[in-house]
Coordinates of C-alpha atoms and ligand atoms in Angstrom, one line a residue:
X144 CA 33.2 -24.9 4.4
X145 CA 31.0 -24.8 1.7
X146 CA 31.0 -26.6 -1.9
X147 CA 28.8 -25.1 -4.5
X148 CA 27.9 -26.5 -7.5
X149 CA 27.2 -24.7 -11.0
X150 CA 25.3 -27.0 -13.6
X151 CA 26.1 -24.8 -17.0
X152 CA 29.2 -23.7 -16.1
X153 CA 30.4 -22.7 -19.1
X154 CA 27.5 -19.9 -19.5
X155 CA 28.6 -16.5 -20.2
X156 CA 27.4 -15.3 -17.2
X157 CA 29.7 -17.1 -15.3
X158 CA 31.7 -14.4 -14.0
X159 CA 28.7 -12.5 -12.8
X160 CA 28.5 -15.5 -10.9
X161 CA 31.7 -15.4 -9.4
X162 CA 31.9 -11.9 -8.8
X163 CA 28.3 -12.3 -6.7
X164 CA 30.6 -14.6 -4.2
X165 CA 33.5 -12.3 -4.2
X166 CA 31.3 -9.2 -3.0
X167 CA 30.0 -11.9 -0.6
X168 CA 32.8 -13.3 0.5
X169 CA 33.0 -12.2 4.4
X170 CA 29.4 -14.2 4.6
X171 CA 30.4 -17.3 1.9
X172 CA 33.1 -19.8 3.7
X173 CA 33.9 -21.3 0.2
X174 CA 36.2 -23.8 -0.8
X175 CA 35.0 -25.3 -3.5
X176 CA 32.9 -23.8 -6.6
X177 CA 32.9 -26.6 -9.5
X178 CA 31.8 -25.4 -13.1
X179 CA 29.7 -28.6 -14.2
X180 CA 29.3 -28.3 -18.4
X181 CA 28.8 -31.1 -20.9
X182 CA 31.0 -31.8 -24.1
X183 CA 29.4 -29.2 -26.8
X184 CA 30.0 -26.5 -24.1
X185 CA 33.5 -28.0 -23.1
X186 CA 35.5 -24.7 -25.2
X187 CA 33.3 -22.1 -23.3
X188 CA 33.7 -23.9 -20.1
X189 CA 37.4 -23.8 -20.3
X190 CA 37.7 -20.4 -21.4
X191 CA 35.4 -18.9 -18.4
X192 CA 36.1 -21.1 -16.0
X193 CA 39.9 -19.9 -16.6
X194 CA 38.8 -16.4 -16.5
X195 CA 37.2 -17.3 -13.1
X196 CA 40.2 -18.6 -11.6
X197 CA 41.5 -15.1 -12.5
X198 CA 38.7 -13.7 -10.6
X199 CA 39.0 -15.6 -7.7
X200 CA 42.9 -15.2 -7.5
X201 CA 43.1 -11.4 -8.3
X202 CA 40.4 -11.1 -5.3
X203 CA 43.1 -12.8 -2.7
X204 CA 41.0 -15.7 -2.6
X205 CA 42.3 -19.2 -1.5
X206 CA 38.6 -21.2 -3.2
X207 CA 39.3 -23.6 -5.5
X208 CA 37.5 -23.7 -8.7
X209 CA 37.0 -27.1 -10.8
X210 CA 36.1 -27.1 -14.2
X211 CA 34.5 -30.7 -15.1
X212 CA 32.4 -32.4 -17.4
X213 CA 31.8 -34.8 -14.6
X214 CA 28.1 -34.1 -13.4
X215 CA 28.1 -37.4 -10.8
X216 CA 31.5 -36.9 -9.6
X217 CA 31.0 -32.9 -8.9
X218 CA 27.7 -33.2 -7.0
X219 CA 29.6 -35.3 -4.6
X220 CA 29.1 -33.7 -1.1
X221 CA 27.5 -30.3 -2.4
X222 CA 26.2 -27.8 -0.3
X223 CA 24.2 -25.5 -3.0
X224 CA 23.7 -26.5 -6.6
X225 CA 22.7 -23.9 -9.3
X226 CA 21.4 -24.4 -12.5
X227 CA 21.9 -22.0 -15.5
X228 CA 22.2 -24.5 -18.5
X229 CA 20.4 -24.4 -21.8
X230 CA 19.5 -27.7 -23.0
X231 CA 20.1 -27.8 -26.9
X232 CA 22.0 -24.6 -26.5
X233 CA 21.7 -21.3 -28.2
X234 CA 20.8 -22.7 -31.5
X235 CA 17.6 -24.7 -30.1
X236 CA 16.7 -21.0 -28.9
X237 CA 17.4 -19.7 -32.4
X238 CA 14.5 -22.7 -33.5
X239 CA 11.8 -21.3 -30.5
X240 CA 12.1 -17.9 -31.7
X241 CA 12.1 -18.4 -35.8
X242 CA 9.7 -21.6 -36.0
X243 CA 6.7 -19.7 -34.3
X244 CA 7.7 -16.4 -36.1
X245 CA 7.7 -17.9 -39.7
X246 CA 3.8 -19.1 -38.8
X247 CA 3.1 -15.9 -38.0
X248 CA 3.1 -16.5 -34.2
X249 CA 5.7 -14.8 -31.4
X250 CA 8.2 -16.8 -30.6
X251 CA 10.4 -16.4 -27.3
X252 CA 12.2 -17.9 -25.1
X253 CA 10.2 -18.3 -22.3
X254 CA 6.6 -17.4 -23.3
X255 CA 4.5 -19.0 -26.1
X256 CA 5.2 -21.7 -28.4
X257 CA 9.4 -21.1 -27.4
X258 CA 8.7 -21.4 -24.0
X259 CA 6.8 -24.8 -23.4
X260 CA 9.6 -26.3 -25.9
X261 CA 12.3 -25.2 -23.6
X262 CA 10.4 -26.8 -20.9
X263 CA 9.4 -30.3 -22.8
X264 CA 13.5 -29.9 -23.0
X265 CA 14.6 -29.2 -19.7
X266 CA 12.2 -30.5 -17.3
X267 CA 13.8 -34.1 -18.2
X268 CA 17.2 -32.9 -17.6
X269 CA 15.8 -31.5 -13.9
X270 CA 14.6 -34.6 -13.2
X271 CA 18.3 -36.1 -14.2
X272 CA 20.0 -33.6 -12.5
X273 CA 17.8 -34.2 -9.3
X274 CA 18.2 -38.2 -9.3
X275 CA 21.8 -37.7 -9.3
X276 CA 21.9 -35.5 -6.3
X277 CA 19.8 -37.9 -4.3
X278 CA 22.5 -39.8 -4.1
X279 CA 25.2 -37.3 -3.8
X280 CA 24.0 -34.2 -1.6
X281 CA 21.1 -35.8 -0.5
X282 CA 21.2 -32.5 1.7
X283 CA 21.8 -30.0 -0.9
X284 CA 19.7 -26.8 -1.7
X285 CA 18.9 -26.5 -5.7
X286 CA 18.8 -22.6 -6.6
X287 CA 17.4 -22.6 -9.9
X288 CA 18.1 -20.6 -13.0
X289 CA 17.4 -22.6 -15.4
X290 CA 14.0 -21.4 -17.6
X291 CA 11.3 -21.4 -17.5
X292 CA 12.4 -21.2 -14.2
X293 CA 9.3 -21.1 -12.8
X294 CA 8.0 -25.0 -14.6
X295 CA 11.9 -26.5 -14.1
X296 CA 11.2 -25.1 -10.5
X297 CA 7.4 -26.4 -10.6
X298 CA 8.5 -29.9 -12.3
X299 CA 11.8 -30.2 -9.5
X300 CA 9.3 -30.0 -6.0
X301 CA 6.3 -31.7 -7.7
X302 CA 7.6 -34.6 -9.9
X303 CA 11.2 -34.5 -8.5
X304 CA 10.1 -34.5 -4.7
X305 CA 13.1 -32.0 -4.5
X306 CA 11.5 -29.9 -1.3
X307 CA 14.8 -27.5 -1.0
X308 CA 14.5 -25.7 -4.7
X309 CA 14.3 -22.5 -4.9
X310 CA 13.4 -20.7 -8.1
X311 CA 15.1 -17.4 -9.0
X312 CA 14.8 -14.8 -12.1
X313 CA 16.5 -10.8 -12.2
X314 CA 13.4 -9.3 -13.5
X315 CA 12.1 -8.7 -10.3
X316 CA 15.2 -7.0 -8.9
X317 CA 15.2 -4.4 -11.7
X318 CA 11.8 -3.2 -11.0
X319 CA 13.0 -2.4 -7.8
X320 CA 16.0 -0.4 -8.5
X321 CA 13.6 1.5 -11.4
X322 CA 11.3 2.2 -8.3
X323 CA 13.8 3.7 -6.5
X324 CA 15.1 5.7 -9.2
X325 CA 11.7 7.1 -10.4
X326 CA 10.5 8.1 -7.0
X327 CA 14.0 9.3 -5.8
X328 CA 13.6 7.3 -2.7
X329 CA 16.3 4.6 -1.4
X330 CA 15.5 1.2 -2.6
X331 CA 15.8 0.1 1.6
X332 CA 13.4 2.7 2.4
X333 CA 10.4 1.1 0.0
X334 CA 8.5 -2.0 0.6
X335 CA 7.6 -4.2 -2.4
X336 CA 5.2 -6.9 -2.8
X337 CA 5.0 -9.2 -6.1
X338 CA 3.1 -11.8 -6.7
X339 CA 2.1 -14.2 -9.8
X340 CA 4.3 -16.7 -11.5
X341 CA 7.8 -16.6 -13.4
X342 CA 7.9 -13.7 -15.5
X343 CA 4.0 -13.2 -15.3
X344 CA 4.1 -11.5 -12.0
X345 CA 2.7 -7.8 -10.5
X346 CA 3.8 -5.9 -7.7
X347 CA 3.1 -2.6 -5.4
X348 CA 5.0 -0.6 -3.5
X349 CA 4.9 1.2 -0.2
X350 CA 7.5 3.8 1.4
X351 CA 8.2 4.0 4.7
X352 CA 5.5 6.6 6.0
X353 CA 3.0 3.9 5.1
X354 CA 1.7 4.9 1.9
X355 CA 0.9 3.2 -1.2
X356 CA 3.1 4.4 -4.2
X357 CA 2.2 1.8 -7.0
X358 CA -0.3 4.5 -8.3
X359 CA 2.2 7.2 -8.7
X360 CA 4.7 4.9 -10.3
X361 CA 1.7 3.7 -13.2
X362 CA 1.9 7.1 -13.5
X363 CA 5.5 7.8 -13.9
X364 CA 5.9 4.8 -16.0
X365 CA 2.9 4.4 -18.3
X366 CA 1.0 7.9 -17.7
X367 CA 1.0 10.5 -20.5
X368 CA 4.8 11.2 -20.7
X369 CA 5.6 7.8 -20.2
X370 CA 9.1 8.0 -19.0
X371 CA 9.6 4.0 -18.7
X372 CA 13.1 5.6 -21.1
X373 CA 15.3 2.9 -19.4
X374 CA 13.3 -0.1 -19.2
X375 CA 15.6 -3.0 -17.1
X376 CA 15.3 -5.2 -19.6
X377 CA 17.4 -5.4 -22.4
X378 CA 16.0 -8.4 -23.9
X379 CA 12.7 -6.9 -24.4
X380 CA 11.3 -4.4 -27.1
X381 CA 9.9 -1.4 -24.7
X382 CA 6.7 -1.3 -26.1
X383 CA 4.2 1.7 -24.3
X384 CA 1.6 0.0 -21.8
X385 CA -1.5 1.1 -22.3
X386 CA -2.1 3.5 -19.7
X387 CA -6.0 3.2 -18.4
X388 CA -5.8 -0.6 -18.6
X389 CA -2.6 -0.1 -16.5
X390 CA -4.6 2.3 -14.1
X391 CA -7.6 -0.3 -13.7
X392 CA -5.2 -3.2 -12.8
X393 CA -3.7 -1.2 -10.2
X394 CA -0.5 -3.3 -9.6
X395 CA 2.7 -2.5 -11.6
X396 CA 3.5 -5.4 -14.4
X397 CA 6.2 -6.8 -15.5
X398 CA 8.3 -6.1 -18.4
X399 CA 6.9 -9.7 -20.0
X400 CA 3.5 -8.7 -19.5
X401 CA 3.3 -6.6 -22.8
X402 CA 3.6 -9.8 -24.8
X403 CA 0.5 -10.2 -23.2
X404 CA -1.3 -6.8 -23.2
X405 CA 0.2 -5.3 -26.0
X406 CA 0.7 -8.3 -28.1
X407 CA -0.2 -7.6 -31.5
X408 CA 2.5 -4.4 -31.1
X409 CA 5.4 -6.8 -29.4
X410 CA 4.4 -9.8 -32.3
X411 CA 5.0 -7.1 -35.1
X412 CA 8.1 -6.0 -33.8
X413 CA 9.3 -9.5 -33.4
X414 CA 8.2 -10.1 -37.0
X415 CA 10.8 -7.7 -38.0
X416 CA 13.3 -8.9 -36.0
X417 CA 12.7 -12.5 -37.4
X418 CA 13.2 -10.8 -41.3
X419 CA 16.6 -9.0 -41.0
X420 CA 17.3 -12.6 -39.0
X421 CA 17.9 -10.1 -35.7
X422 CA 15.8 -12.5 -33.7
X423 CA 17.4 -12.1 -29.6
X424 CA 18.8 -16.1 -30.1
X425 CA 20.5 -14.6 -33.4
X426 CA 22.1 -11.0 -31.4
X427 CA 22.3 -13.1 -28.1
X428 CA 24.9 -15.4 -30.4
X429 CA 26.9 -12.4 -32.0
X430 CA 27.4 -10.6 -27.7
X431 CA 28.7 -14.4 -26.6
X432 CA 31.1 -14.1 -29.0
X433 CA 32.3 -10.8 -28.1
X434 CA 32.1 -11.9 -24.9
X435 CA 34.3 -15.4 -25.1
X436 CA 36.9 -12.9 -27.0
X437 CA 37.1 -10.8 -23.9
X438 CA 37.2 -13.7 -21.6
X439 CA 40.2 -15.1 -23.5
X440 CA 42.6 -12.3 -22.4
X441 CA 44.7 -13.8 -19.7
X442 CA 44.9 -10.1 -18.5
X443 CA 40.6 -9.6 -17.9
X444 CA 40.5 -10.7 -14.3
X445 CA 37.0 -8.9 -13.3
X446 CA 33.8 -9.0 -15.1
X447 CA 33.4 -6.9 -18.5
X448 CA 31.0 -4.3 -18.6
X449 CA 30.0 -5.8 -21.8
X450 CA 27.8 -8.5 -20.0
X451 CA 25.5 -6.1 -19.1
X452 CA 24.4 -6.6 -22.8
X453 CA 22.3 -9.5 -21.6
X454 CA 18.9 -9.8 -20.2
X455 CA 20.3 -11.5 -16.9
X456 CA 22.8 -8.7 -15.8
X457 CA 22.6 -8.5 -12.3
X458 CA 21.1 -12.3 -11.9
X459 CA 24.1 -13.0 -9.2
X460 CA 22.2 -10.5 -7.0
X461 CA 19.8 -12.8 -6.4
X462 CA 21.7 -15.8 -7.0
X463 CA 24.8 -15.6 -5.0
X464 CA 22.4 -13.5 -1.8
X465 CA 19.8 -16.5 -1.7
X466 CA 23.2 -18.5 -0.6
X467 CA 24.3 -15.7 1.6
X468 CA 21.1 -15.9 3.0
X469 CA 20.5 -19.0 3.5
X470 CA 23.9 -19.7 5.2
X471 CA 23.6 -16.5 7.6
X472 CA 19.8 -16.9 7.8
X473 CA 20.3 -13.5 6.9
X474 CA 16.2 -13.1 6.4
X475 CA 16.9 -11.1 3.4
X476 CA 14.0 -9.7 1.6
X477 CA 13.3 -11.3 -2.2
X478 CA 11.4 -12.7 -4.9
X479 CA 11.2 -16.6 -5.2
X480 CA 9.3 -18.8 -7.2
X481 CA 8.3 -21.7 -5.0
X482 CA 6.2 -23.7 -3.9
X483 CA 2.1 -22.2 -3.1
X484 CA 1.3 -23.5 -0.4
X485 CA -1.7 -21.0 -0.3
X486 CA -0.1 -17.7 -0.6
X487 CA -2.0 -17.2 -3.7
X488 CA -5.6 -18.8 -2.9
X489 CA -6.4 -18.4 -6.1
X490 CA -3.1 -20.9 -7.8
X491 CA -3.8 -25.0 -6.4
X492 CA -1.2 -25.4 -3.5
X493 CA 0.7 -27.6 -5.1
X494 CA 2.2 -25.1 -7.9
X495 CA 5.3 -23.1 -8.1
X496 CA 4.3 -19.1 -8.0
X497 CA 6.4 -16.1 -7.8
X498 CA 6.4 -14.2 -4.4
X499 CA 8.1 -11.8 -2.1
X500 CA 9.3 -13.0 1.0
X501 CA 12.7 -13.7 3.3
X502 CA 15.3 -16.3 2.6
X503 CA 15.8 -17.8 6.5
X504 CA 18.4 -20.4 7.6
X505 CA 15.4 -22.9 6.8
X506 CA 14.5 -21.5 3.4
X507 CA 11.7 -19.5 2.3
X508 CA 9.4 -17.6 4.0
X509 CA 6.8 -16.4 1.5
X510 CA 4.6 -13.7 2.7
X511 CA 0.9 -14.4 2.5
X512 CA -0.9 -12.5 -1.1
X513 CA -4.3 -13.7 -0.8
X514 CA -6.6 -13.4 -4.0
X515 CA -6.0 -11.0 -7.0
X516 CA -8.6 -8.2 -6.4
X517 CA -8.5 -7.5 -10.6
X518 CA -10.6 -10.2 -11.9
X519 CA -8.7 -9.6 -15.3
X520 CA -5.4 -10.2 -13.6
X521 CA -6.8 -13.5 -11.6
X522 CA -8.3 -14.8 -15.0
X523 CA -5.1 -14.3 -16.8
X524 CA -2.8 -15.6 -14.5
X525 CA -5.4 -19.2 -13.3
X526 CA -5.1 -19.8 -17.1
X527 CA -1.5 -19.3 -17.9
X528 CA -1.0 -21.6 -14.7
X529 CA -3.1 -24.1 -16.2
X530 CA -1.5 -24.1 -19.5
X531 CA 2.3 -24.8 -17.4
X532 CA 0.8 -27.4 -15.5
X533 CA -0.4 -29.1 -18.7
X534 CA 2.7 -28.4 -19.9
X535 CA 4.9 -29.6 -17.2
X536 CA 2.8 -33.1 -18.2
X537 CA 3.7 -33.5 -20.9
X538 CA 7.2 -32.6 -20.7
X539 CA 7.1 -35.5 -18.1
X540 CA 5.0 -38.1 -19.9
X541 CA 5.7 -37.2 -23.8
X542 CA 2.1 -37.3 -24.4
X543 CA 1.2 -35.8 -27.6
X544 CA -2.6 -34.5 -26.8
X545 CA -1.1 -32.8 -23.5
X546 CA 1.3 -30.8 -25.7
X547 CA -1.3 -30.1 -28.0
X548 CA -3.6 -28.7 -24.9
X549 CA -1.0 -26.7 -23.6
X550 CA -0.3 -24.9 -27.0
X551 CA -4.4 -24.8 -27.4
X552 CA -4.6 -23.0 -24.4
X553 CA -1.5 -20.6 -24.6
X554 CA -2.7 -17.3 -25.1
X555 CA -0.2 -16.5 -27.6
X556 CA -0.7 -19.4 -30.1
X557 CA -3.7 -19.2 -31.9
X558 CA -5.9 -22.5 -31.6
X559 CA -6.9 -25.5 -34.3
X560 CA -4.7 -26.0 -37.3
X561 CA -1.8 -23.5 -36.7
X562 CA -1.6 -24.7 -33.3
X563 CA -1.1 -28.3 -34.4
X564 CA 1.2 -27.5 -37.5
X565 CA 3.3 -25.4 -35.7
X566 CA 3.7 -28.5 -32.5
X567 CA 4.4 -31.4 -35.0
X568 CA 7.2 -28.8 -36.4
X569 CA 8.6 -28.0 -33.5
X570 CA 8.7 -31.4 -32.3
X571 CA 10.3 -32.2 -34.9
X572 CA 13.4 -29.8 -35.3
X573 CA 13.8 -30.3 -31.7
X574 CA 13.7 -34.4 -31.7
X575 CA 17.4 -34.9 -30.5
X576 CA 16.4 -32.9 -27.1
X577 CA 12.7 -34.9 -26.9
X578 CA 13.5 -38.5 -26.0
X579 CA 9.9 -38.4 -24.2
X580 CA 7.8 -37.7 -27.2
Ligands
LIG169 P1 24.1 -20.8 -22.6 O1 23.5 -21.1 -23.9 O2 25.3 -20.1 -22.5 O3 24.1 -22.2 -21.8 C1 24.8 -22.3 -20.6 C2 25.6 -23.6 -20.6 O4 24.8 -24.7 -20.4 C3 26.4 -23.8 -21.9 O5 27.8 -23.8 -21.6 C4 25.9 -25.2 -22.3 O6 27.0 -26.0 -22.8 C5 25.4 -25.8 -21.0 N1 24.6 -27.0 -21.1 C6 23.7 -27.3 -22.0 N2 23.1 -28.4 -21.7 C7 23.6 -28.9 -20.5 C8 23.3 -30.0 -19.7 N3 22.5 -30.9 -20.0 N4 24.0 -30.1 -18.5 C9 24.9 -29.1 -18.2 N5 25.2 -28.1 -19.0 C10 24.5 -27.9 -20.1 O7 22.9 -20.1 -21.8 P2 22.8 -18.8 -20.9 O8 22.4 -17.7 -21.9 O9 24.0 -18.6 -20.1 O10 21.6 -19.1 -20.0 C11 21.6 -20.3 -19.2 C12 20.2 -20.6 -18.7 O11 19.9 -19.6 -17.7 C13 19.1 -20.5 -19.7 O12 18.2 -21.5 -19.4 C14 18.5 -19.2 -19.5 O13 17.2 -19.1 -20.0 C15 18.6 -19.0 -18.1 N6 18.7 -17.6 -17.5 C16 17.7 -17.4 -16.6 C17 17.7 -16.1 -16.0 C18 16.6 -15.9 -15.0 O14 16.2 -14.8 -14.8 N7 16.1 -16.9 -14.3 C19 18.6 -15.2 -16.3 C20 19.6 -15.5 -17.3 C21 19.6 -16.7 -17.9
LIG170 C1 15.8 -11.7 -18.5 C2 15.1 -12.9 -17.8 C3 15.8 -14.1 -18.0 C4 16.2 -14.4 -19.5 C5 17.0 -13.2 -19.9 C6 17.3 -13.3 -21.4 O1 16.8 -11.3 -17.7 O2 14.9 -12.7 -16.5 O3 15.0 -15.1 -17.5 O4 16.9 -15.5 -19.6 O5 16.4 -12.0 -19.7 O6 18.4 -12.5 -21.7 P1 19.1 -12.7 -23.1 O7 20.2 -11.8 -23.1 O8 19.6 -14.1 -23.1 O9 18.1 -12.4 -24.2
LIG171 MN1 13.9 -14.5 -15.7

């Protein structure tokens, strides 16, 4: 019988969650699944982690479901703990986005100057989390969520010694289904390979006969008529790749990439968003509220179509399978940041990258990459890892000059002065979250 533990309980996507284990639950023996908040998210926790009950009960189900403010006391004995919190909440997101932007530089919530403050924010609370599961479920598997998910990830097997972590993110799943869909060819029947790190990854894609197909989707995507019309994610502004640089990489990229190759285009359209105060923290607030109203209707017992507002949609797919997998040593097929190992020989061994692989009994299984053939992408991808490792260091030690490394070498924050004005203000607006600095 399994418990499962949910560290941010009271998250809106909650009942994508819990739907995940109801669609699973000839392969999930549950009996417990405890919603773990803390006290600023104790209204949201109550309100989903009523609607869950709903779920649960409206499936037939006999699992209980806990809603606790208890971290200790709810680790107690778990099986599988997963993380989807936000240290600081929405309104420290709303800070990573506008601070950068009102310096001119893009701010988001997991790349740039956003994205190494939600690390120097989380990482501690990782750490925390792991300590108090040493004790409790010394056994447990750590499925994390929780962004950057792949430097919380990085920071839990490295500095947290925590060997059974297992990094997930939903971007990868949607390039699969939008390969499907543009080459009219069922999902099963294509083979996909990413590699790279946490929303800084590539892929190809082979069909069944053998052949290569990543060329014919550049061309689908980012060709002439560009026809990327649905692009998966909602968070993101669907800027147009540029085609022949596409071409010359010859590996799809993914959606976060164009804050990288088309930056100047995502930054201006992020500037805009930042002066009607539209920034995604600012909308992101304005859907949770909808949200929390629809969860409130003692009727709503199944997940509102509404959710698929959010960037994560479909996140339980990976989530609530990884489980599944690892319980039926299914060997499913999926994307996990974990640890190298040597699957990219161009990454040190000892850092967390994004791969395809199968989820065994045993855990991951990531299949081998070998080195980036585009020199471009390896450059790219060796420095952003260097910048998360220096940032992972600092989140851990609080040392200024690593922070100020880390936001030196991001590739979205310009060096010298703006670099250094824009830390110190961030550091500051963020000081109740930064005990370490
Ligand atoms: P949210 O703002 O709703 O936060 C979720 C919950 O975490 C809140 O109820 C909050 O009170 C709680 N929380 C804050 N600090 C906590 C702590 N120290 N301990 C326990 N709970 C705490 O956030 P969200 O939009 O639901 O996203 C949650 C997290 O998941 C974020 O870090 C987000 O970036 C991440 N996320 C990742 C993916 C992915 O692809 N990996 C997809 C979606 C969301
Ligand atoms: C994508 C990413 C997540 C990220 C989310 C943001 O799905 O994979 O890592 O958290 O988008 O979505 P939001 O609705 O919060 O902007
Ligand atoms: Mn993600």
């Amino acid at each position: 019988k399994l418990k499962i533990v949910t560290i941010g309980g009271g998250s809106s996507y909650t009942p994508e969650l819990i739907e995940g284990y109801i669609n699973r639950k000839d392969e999930l023996p549950i009996e417990e699944i405890v919603l773990v908040d803390i006290e600023a998210g104790k209204e949201k926790l109550d309100i989903v982690g009523e609607m869950a009950k709903r779920m649960v009960k409206a499936a037939g189900l006999d699992w209980k479901v806990t809603l606790t403010l208890n971290r200790k006391e709810a680790l107690k004995g778990a099986d599988f703990v997963t993380t989807q919190f936000r240290v600081g909440l929405l309104d420290a997101r709303v800070k990573d986005e506008r601070i950068p932007l009102s310096h001119g530089v893009l701010g988001q919530e997991t790349n740039g100057a956003g994205g190494i403050f939600k690390a120097f924010r989380t990482i501690p609370v990782i750490l925390d989390i792991i300590a108090d599961m040493r004790v409790q479920c010394p056994d447990a598997w750590l499925i994390n969520f929780t962004n950057p998910a792949g430097m919380v990830t990085e920071a839990a097997i490295k500095y947290g010694g925590w060997e059974k972590t297992l990094g997930l993110c939903n971007v990868p799943i949607g390039h699969c289904s939008s390969a499907a869909d543009k080459l009219d060819i069922p999902e099963k029947d294509l083979f996909f390979k990413f590699a790279g790190i946490n929303h800084f990854h590539w892929h190809r894609v082979w069909d069944k006969s053998g052949k290569e197909r990543t060329s014919e989707l550049i061309d689908i995507l980012y060709g002439p008529t560009q026809n990327e019309d649905d692009n998966h994610l909602k968070n993101i502004h669907s800027a147009e790749f540029h085609y022949e640089q596409i071409q010359h990489l010859n590996m799809l990229p993914c959606g976060y990439h164009r804050y990288y190759y088309i930056e100047d285009e995502m930054l201006n359209h992020s500037i805009e968003e930042f002066k009607k105060g539209e920034t995604r923290a600012q909308v992101v607030k304005e859907t949770e509220k909808r949200l929390f109203e629809l969860y409130k209707d003692p009727a709503l017992d199944y997940k509102p179509e509404e959710l698929s507002q959010r960037g994560g949609t479909h996140y339980s797919d990976a989530a609530c399978e990884i489980i599944a997998s690892i319980q039926n040593d299914k060997r499913t097929e999926m994307v996990v940041s974990t640890i190298n190992n040597g699957t990219i020989i161009d990454l040190p061994y000892d850092s967390a990258v994004e791969v395809s692989g199968v989820v065994t009994g045993h855990g991951f299984e990531p299949y081998n990459w070998g080195a980036f053939e585009n020199a471009g992408a390896r450059g790219d991808l060796q420095s952003m890892k260097g910048m998360e490792e220096t940032v992972i260091e600092a989140a851990i030690s609080g040392d200024y000059g690593a922070a100020l490394q880390a936001f030196t070498v991001n590739p979205l924050i310009p060096g010298g002065t703006i670099a250094k004005r824009l830390l110190d203000e961030m550091l500051y607006a963020h000081k109740d979250y930064l005990p370490q600095f």
